[in-house]
Amino acid sequence: MKKNGKRIFSLILIILMVPTILSGCFNYNEINQITFVTSAIFDIDDTGNVILYLDSMRPYRNTSESSDNGKRVIYKGVGKTALEAIRDVNMASSYKINFTQNRALIFTEAAAKQGINKFLNLINNDQEFQVKPYAFVYFGDVKNLIDISQNDEEYIGLFLNDLVDKNKKNPRSIISNINDYIVDSEIGNNYAVMSGLEIRKDVVDQRVELSGGVLMRDNKMIEKIDVTDGMSYNFLMDKIKTGTLEIANPQMNEGFVTLEILNSKTKTNVEYKDDKVTLNKKIKVKAVIAEAQGRFVVSKEALDTLKAKAEQNIKDYLEQFFYGFIDKDIDILQVERLLEIKYPQKVIEDVLSKIDFNLDVEINIQGGDRVESSLV
């Protein structure tokens, strides 16, 4: 009897939970009356008004077919706030605007420079923004971005979502979703990064591409991180998974030897003593020789030379990157935050002028000990 009672209780509990689980689902009638946003572009005009562009899909079910179809619609709204701009769009749409399927939040350069606080409150609090999309700062004309995506018959948000997923292991790509950005912008000295977007001109067409990143502080753009500096940033922040390193061929007057990164790990430690801040970065890289331009005879001596050159190249680039931001009084590596965590009871002022950057790079070229006097 006790077992039967437990079974009956469990069955009743499951029956009660099922409607709760299914309550968030759309049926076809509901979908036919909703326009789903795939990406939102936030801009600011000269008077401070918010300009909102929504790349959207209006689904409908074709009565003559069993498949689902949709129509692409791009809306533009203007208002003193982001919510007012959305209301402005709703006034021109016969269907309810829904943000639950949004895949990209794009801020124009003008909006990033003036500050994106007026957008973040809505994004962080509105329930329809719970799907945390990728965040970008776009450098260029908004109309050009929309026209290019229309010509390619791509929804901007879905395209960017796929583009980021394919480039997550690209060492030069800086990736951030809006959830990570909001968390980072609220801690320490309020630095956070976003991905950069630009239009690249190909031989015939133009394409949207990831272009470095943007460093924000207090939700305002303070510096752009170029594509060439993206790898340096990712190395120092322990975000390198794969990639390549090009080193001048030590056995030729010209040409390069390419090392493919198999694994990389960056360990960070910060110390404060005698009013000096020591930032220690230990980088260990595993790599293999992927390509050599010209003649390269593999031997222990040749690999040692290649290893030394590669280590020195990385060290030079990373130090140049770090001190370049220090000269601009920018704490790109969040040293102040690291000190707050390790020394919560100490108040350290003017941290950037007290930093001693200690960088140790070690590269292990795999497989070299098994191949002697061979040509690559």
Tab-separated table of C-alpha atoms in Angstrom:
chain	number	residue	atom	x	y	z
A	1	MET	CA	0.000	0.000	0.000
A	2	LYS	CA	2.804	2.385	0.839
A	3	LYS	CA	4.471	1.683	-2.515
A	4	ASN	CA	1.201	2.271	-4.376
A	5	GLY	CA	0.695	5.499	-2.476
A	6	LYS	CA	4.137	6.729	-3.476
A	7	ARG	CA	3.502	5.831	-7.110
A	8	ILE	CA	0.173	7.666	-7.135
A	9	PHE	CA	1.795	10.723	-5.518
A	10	SER	CA	4.626	10.692	-8.087
A	11	LEU	CA	2.135	10.383	-10.966
A	12	ILE	CA	0.077	13.316	-9.677
A	13	LEU	CA	3.240	15.399	-9.273
A	14	ILE	CA	4.316	14.664	-12.865
A	15	ILE	CA	0.861	15.550	-14.199
A	16	LEU	CA	0.975	18.869	-12.351
A	17	MET	CA	4.454	19.671	-13.675
A	18	VAL	CA	3.741	18.938	-17.347
A	19	PRO	CA	1.572	22.065	-17.991
A	20	THR	CA	4.273	24.216	-16.383
A	21	ILE	CA	6.955	22.773	-18.654
A	22	LEU	CA	4.848	23.208	-21.789
A	23	SER	CA	3.498	26.664	-21.008
A	24	GLY	CA	6.336	28.445	-22.816
A	25	CYS	CA	5.806	26.711	-26.164
A	26	PHE	CA	4.291	28.436	-29.177
A	27	ASN	CA	1.591	26.862	-31.300
A	28	TYR	CA	1.159	27.612	-35.004
A	29	ASN	CA	-1.581	30.185	-34.411
A	30	GLU	CA	0.671	32.126	-32.039
A	31	ILE	CA	3.700	31.906	-34.331
A	32	ASN	CA	1.676	33.253	-37.245
A	33	GLN	CA	1.048	36.425	-35.246
A	34	ILE	CA	4.621	37.098	-34.074
A	35	THR	CA	7.647	38.677	-35.741
A	36	PHE	CA	10.893	37.222	-34.400
A	37	VAL	CA	13.953	39.475	-34.175
A	38	THR	CA	17.232	37.824	-35.242
A	39	SER	CA	19.449	40.855	-34.578
A	40	ALA	CA	19.097	44.352	-33.123
A	41	ILE	CA	21.271	47.289	-34.158
A	42	PHE	CA	21.442	50.211	-31.701
A	43	ASP	CA	22.476	53.629	-32.961
A	44	ILE	CA	22.351	57.199	-31.622
A	45	ASP	CA	21.707	60.313	-33.690
A	46	ASP	CA	23.203	63.790	-33.212
A	47	THR	CA	20.427	64.811	-30.816
A	48	GLY	CA	20.855	61.763	-28.574
A	49	ASN	CA	17.783	59.872	-29.790
A	50	VAL	CA	17.976	56.090	-30.020
A	51	ILE	CA	17.728	54.622	-33.521
A	52	LEU	CA	16.861	50.931	-33.522
A	53	TYR	CA	17.089	48.578	-36.509
A	54	LEU	CA	15.541	45.132	-36.200
A	55	ASP	CA	16.378	42.382	-38.683
A	56	SER	CA	13.359	40.146	-38.262
A	57	MET	CA	11.585	37.075	-39.556
A	58	ARG	CA	7.825	36.981	-39.869
A	59	PRO	CA	6.879	33.293	-40.048
A	60	TYR	CA	3.774	31.903	-41.665
A	61	ARG	CA	2.521	28.462	-42.556
A	62	ASN	CA	1.850	27.924	-46.231
A	63	THR	CA	-1.594	26.396	-46.623
A	64	SER	CA	-0.559	24.582	-49.805
A	65	GLU	CA	2.507	22.958	-48.248
A	66	SER	CA	3.415	21.164	-45.051
A	67	SER	CA	6.658	23.128	-44.598
A	68	ASP	CA	7.242	26.307	-42.623
A	69	ASN	CA	8.206	29.518	-44.362
A	70	GLY	CA	9.008	33.044	-43.330
A	71	LYS	CA	9.453	36.515	-44.699
A	72	ARG	CA	12.339	38.779	-43.835
A	73	VAL	CA	11.371	42.213	-42.500
A	74	ILE	CA	13.669	45.036	-41.390
A	75	TYR	CA	12.181	47.654	-39.071
A	76	LYS	CA	13.481	51.022	-37.937
A	77	GLY	CA	12.340	52.739	-34.755
A	78	VAL	CA	13.289	56.046	-33.125
A	79	GLY	CA	12.795	57.174	-29.552
A	80	LYS	CA	14.344	58.896	-26.562
A	81	THR	CA	14.957	55.449	-25.029
A	82	ALA	CA	15.438	51.946	-26.396
A	83	LEU	CA	11.998	50.890	-25.139
A	84	GLU	CA	10.370	53.875	-26.843
A	85	ALA	CA	12.136	52.912	-30.086
A	86	ILE	CA	10.707	49.383	-29.777
A	87	ARG	CA	7.244	50.847	-29.227
A	88	ASP	CA	7.784	52.949	-32.326
A	89	VAL	CA	8.514	49.785	-34.315
A	90	ASN	CA	5.393	48.104	-32.927
A	91	MET	CA	3.302	50.963	-34.239
A	92	ALA	CA	4.428	50.061	-37.783
A	93	SER	CA	4.179	46.277	-37.385
A	94	SER	CA	0.973	44.300	-37.692
A	95	TYR	CA	2.585	41.527	-35.650
A	96	LYS	CA	4.029	41.569	-32.135
A	97	ILE	CA	7.795	42.016	-32.033
A	98	ASN	CA	9.483	39.188	-30.111
A	99	PHE	CA	13.156	39.142	-29.009
A	100	THR	CA	13.396	35.584	-27.657
A	101	GLN	CA	15.207	34.339	-30.796
A	102	ASN	CA	17.617	37.275	-31.056
A	103	ARG	CA	21.161	36.142	-31.862
A	104	ALA	CA	23.160	39.391	-32.119
A	105	LEU	CA	23.240	42.760	-30.383
A	106	ILE	CA	25.099	45.290	-32.513
A	107	PHE	CA	26.104	48.755	-31.292
A	108	THR	CA	27.328	51.331	-33.778
A	109	GLU	CA	30.602	53.134	-33.214
A	110	ALA	CA	28.686	56.321	-32.368
A	111	ALA	CA	26.575	54.513	-29.774
A	112	ALA	CA	29.637	52.835	-28.226
A	113	LYS	CA	31.503	56.131	-27.945
A	114	GLN	CA	28.560	57.953	-26.339
A	115	GLY	CA	27.820	55.041	-24.023
A	116	ILE	CA	25.502	52.039	-24.135
A	117	ASN	CA	24.029	52.351	-20.630
A	118	LYS	CA	20.664	53.396	-22.057
A	119	PHE	CA	20.474	50.048	-23.887
A	120	LEU	CA	21.882	47.679	-21.269
A	121	ASN	CA	19.166	48.262	-18.694
A	122	LEU	CA	16.491	47.068	-21.091
A	123	ILE	CA	18.623	44.177	-22.377
A	124	ASN	CA	19.450	43.004	-18.853
A	125	ASN	CA	15.941	43.276	-17.406
A	126	ASP	CA	13.490	42.494	-20.196
A	127	GLN	CA	12.472	38.828	-20.054
A	128	GLU	CA	12.518	38.445	-23.831
A	129	PHE	CA	16.279	39.154	-23.855
A	130	GLN	CA	17.092	36.084	-21.736
A	131	VAL	CA	18.750	34.326	-24.670
A	132	LYS	CA	22.201	35.851	-24.321
A	133	PRO	CA	23.351	36.727	-27.849
A	134	TYR	CA	26.804	37.775	-29.012
A	135	ALA	CA	27.641	41.474	-28.698
A	136	PHE	CA	29.427	43.577	-31.317
A	137	VAL	CA	30.529	47.114	-32.056
A	138	TYR	CA	30.116	47.870	-35.760
A	139	PHE	CA	32.419	50.277	-37.586
A	140	GLY	CA	30.736	51.560	-40.713
A	141	ASP	CA	27.465	52.699	-42.212
A	142	VAL	CA	24.424	50.809	-40.888
A	143	LYS	CA	22.641	50.937	-44.248
A	144	ASN	CA	25.630	49.246	-45.859
A	145	LEU	CA	25.504	46.442	-43.289
A	146	ILE	CA	21.792	45.877	-43.900
A	147	ASP	CA	22.133	46.031	-47.687
A	148	ILE	CA	24.967	43.490	-47.741
A	149	SER	CA	23.058	41.006	-45.617
A	150	GLN	CA	19.924	41.499	-47.735
A	151	ASN	CA	21.855	40.790	-50.916
A	152	ASP	CA	23.203	37.574	-49.398
A	153	GLU	CA	19.681	36.645	-48.245
A	154	GLU	CA	21.055	36.092	-44.753
A	155	TYR	CA	19.543	37.128	-41.471
A	156	ILE	CA	22.275	39.195	-39.820
A	157	GLY	CA	21.841	37.577	-36.426
A	158	LEU	CA	21.921	33.990	-37.682
A	159	PHE	CA	24.897	34.740	-39.921
A	160	LEU	CA	26.871	36.344	-37.086
A	161	ASN	CA	25.975	33.536	-34.701
A	162	ASP	CA	27.381	30.979	-37.169
A	163	LEU	CA	30.386	33.194	-37.927
A	164	VAL	CA	31.338	33.449	-34.252
A	165	ASP	CA	30.822	29.724	-33.636
A	166	LYS	CA	33.199	28.928	-36.503
A	167	ASN	CA	35.815	31.392	-35.221
A	168	LYS	CA	35.802	30.590	-31.516
A	169	LYS	CA	39.182	28.893	-31.878
A	170	ASN	CA	40.589	31.592	-34.139
A	171	PRO	CA	43.409	33.155	-32.064
A	172	ARG	CA	42.818	36.599	-33.585
A	173	SER	CA	39.090	36.704	-32.829
A	174	ILE	CA	37.790	38.413	-29.700
A	175	ILE	CA	34.492	36.813	-28.703
A	176	SER	CA	32.005	38.079	-26.123
A	177	ASN	CA	28.312	37.572	-25.494
A	178	ILE	CA	26.200	40.202	-23.780
A	179	ASN	CA	26.011	38.229	-20.530
A	180	ASP	CA	29.808	38.037	-20.202
A	181	TYR	CA	30.084	41.703	-21.092
A	182	ILE	CA	27.590	42.844	-18.440
A	183	VAL	CA	29.305	40.761	-15.732
A	184	ASP	CA	32.789	42.037	-16.630
A	185	SER	CA	31.617	45.658	-16.844
A	186	GLU	CA	30.274	45.544	-13.285
A	187	ILE	CA	33.393	44.278	-11.502
A	188	GLY	CA	36.832	45.682	-10.778
A	189	ASN	CA	37.672	48.805	-12.736
A	190	ASN	CA	34.700	48.271	-15.098
A	191	TYR	CA	36.654	47.178	-18.177
A	192	ALA	CA	34.984	44.818	-20.644
A	193	VAL	CA	35.465	43.833	-24.279
A	194	MET	CA	33.177	43.311	-27.262
A	195	SER	CA	33.791	41.875	-30.699
A	196	GLY	CA	34.421	44.283	-33.557
A	197	LEU	CA	32.575	44.171	-36.890
A	198	GLU	CA	33.575	45.703	-40.211
A	199	ILE	CA	32.795	45.362	-43.905
A	200	ARG	CA	35.540	43.740	-45.938
A	201	LYS	CA	35.790	44.362	-49.674
A	202	ASP	CA	36.486	41.177	-51.602
A	203	VAL	CA	37.368	40.935	-55.291
A	204	VAL	CA	33.730	41.255	-56.339
A	205	ASP	CA	31.479	41.550	-53.293
A	206	GLN	CA	31.602	42.920	-49.776
A	207	ARG	CA	31.458	40.733	-46.694
A	208	VAL	CA	30.817	41.213	-42.990
A	209	GLU	CA	33.810	40.097	-40.925
A	210	LEU	CA	34.948	39.907	-37.334
A	211	SER	CA	37.493	42.667	-36.838
A	212	GLY	CA	39.395	42.563	-33.575
A	213	GLY	CA	37.587	43.922	-30.565
A	214	VAL	CA	36.607	46.996	-28.609
A	215	LEU	CA	37.681	47.830	-25.071
A	216	MET	CA	34.921	49.479	-23.045
A	217	ARG	CA	35.045	51.178	-19.660
A	218	ASP	CA	31.949	52.304	-17.791
A	219	ASN	CA	30.100	51.128	-20.918
A	220	LYS	CA	31.877	53.595	-23.193
A	221	MET	CA	34.348	52.758	-25.926
A	222	ILE	CA	37.865	53.842	-25.005
A	223	GLU	CA	40.035	51.888	-27.441
A	224	LYS	CA	39.800	49.607	-30.455
A	225	ILE	CA	41.809	46.384	-30.432
A	226	ASP	CA	43.043	45.718	-33.963
A	227	VAL	CA	42.951	42.275	-35.552
A	228	THR	CA	46.731	42.115	-35.339
A	229	ASP	CA	46.524	42.695	-31.569
A	230	GLY	CA	43.724	40.177	-31.067
A	231	MET	CA	46.163	37.277	-30.769
A	232	SER	CA	48.293	39.167	-28.229
A	233	TYR	CA	45.220	39.880	-26.108
A	234	ASN	CA	44.054	36.251	-26.275
A	235	PHE	CA	47.524	34.947	-25.385
A	236	LEU	CA	47.722	37.138	-22.288
A	237	MET	CA	44.135	36.368	-21.235
A	238	ASP	CA	44.535	32.579	-21.679
A	239	LYS	CA	42.072	32.379	-24.564
A	240	ILE	CA	44.281	30.736	-27.193
A	241	LYS	CA	43.121	27.267	-28.237
A	242	THR	CA	44.611	26.829	-31.697
A	243	GLY	CA	46.334	29.002	-34.276
A	244	THR	CA	49.610	29.489	-36.122
A	245	LEU	CA	52.907	31.233	-35.509
A	246	GLU	CA	55.064	32.437	-38.379
A	247	ILE	CA	58.826	32.639	-37.778
A	248	ALA	CA	61.498	33.713	-40.236
A	249	ASN	CA	63.186	30.624	-41.663
A	250	PRO	CA	66.555	30.469	-39.856
A	251	GLN	CA	68.113	28.476	-42.710
A	252	MET	CA	67.098	30.798	-45.559
A	253	ASN	CA	67.499	34.493	-46.351
A	254	GLU	CA	63.741	34.739	-46.922
A	255	GLY	CA	60.594	32.757	-46.222
A	256	PHE	CA	58.874	31.567	-43.043
A	257	VAL	CA	58.385	28.454	-40.975
A	258	THR	CA	54.820	28.046	-39.708
A	259	LEU	CA	54.132	26.439	-36.348
A	260	GLU	CA	50.626	25.148	-35.676
A	261	ILE	CA	49.528	25.618	-32.059
A	262	LEU	CA	48.161	22.408	-30.530
A	263	ASN	CA	47.635	23.769	-27.049
A	264	SER	CA	48.377	26.896	-25.055
A	265	LYS	CA	48.098	27.754	-21.375
A	266	THR	CA	48.713	31.095	-19.683
A	267	LYS	CA	49.131	31.257	-15.917
A	268	THR	CA	48.874	34.602	-14.160
A	269	ASN	CA	50.156	35.732	-10.805
A	270	VAL	CA	50.376	39.209	-9.310
A	271	GLU	CA	52.425	40.333	-6.310
A	272	TYR	CA	52.621	43.573	-4.361
A	273	LYS	CA	55.746	44.328	-2.336
A	274	ASP	CA	57.651	47.483	-1.408
A	275	ASP	CA	55.118	49.602	-3.308
A	276	LYS	CA	55.850	47.671	-6.499
A	277	VAL	CA	53.404	45.530	-8.487
A	278	THR	CA	54.841	42.484	-10.263
A	279	LEU	CA	52.653	40.925	-12.932
A	280	ASN	CA	53.851	37.427	-13.838
A	281	LYS	CA	52.622	35.692	-16.987
A	282	LYS	CA	53.819	32.158	-17.732
A	283	ILE	CA	52.863	30.982	-21.239
A	284	LYS	CA	53.378	27.369	-22.327
A	285	VAL	CA	52.704	26.445	-25.953
A	286	LYS	CA	52.713	23.057	-27.667
A	287	ALA	CA	53.164	23.239	-31.434
A	288	VAL	CA	54.209	21.300	-34.528
A	289	ILE	CA	55.864	22.412	-37.741
A	290	ALA	CA	53.055	22.837	-40.257
A	291	GLU	CA	54.865	24.427	-43.209
A	292	ALA	CA	58.233	25.758	-44.297
A	293	GLN	CA	58.911	28.143	-47.140
A	294	GLY	CA	62.118	27.169	-48.821
A	295	ARG	CA	64.496	24.577	-47.410
A	296	PHE	CA	64.401	23.621	-43.725
A	297	VAL	CA	66.462	20.683	-42.475
A	298	VAL	CA	65.076	19.370	-39.184
A	299	SER	CA	67.676	18.720	-36.502
A	300	LYS	CA	68.006	19.348	-32.788
A	301	GLU	CA	70.053	22.485	-33.419
A	302	ALA	CA	67.575	23.771	-36.020
A	303	LEU	CA	64.614	23.162	-33.690
A	304	ASP	CA	66.387	24.864	-30.799
A	305	THR	CA	67.005	27.888	-33.013
A	306	LEU	CA	63.385	27.888	-34.216
A	307	LYS	CA	62.108	27.545	-30.652
A	308	ALA	CA	64.245	30.459	-29.421
A	309	LYS	CA	63.115	32.696	-32.293
A	310	ALA	CA	59.440	31.830	-31.742
A	311	GLU	CA	59.653	32.472	-27.997
A	312	GLN	CA	61.364	35.798	-28.535
A	313	ASN	CA	58.821	36.853	-31.174
A	314	ILE	CA	55.898	36.133	-28.858
A	315	LYS	CA	57.569	37.921	-25.973
A	316	ASP	CA	58.327	41.010	-28.086
A	317	TYR	CA	54.770	41.230	-29.438
A	318	LEU	CA	53.115	40.728	-26.057
A	319	GLU	CA	55.317	43.259	-24.275
A	320	GLN	CA	54.733	45.795	-27.037
A	321	PHE	CA	50.980	45.201	-26.773
A	322	PHE	CA	50.900	45.504	-22.979
A	323	TYR	CA	53.106	48.570	-22.629
A	324	GLY	CA	51.289	50.236	-25.526
A	325	PHE	CA	48.120	50.237	-23.431
A	326	ILE	CA	49.994	51.160	-20.251
A	327	ASP	CA	51.307	54.275	-22.045
A	328	LYS	CA	47.658	55.179	-22.733
A	329	ASP	CA	46.829	54.643	-19.031
A	330	ILE	CA	44.634	51.638	-19.870
A	331	ASP	CA	44.621	48.544	-17.653
A	332	ILE	CA	44.017	46.093	-20.512
A	333	LEU	CA	44.906	43.010	-18.404
A	334	GLN	CA	42.798	43.980	-15.365
A	335	VAL	CA	45.773	44.168	-12.990
A	336	GLU	CA	43.818	46.319	-10.531
A	337	ARG	CA	41.138	43.642	-10.328
A	338	LEU	CA	43.744	40.933	-9.702
A	339	LEU	CA	45.203	43.005	-6.861
A	340	GLU	CA	41.766	43.522	-5.316
A	341	ILE	CA	41.218	39.772	-5.277
A	342	LYS	CA	44.617	38.904	-3.781
A	343	TYR	CA	44.957	41.890	-1.420
A	344	PRO	CA	41.359	42.844	-0.478
A	345	GLN	CA	42.484	44.820	2.583
A	346	LYS	CA	44.980	47.026	0.751
A	347	VAL	CA	44.279	50.202	-1.160
A	348	ILE	CA	46.861	50.530	-3.936
A	349	GLU	CA	46.818	53.794	-5.851
A	350	ASP	CA	48.275	54.571	-9.260
A	351	VAL	CA	48.748	50.880	-10.030
A	352	LEU	CA	49.772	51.225	-13.675
A	353	SER	CA	52.855	53.307	-12.864
A	354	LYS	CA	54.087	50.625	-10.450
A	355	ILE	CA	53.831	47.565	-12.697
A	356	ASP	CA	56.815	45.372	-13.460
A	357	PHE	CA	55.766	43.007	-16.260
A	358	ASN	CA	57.508	39.616	-16.031
A	359	LEU	CA	56.764	37.456	-19.079
A	360	ASP	CA	58.004	33.886	-19.503
A	361	VAL	CA	57.299	32.079	-22.800
A	362	GLU	CA	58.035	28.401	-23.367
A	363	ILE	CA	57.347	26.623	-26.677
A	364	ASN	CA	57.544	22.866	-27.026
A	365	ILE	CA	57.777	21.802	-30.686
A	366	GLN	CA	56.254	18.317	-30.749
A	367	GLY	CA	57.726	15.488	-32.800
A	368	GLY	CA	61.069	17.151	-33.442
A	369	ASP	CA	62.992	14.629	-31.352
A	370	ARG	CA	61.807	11.799	-33.609
A	371	VAL	CA	62.921	13.332	-36.910
A	372	GLU	CA	66.581	13.960	-37.558
A	373	SER	CA	68.063	15.599	-40.681
A	374	SER	CA	64.796	15.574	-42.598
A	375	LEU	CA	63.434	18.188	-44.985
A	376	VAL	CA	60.164	20.007	-44.262
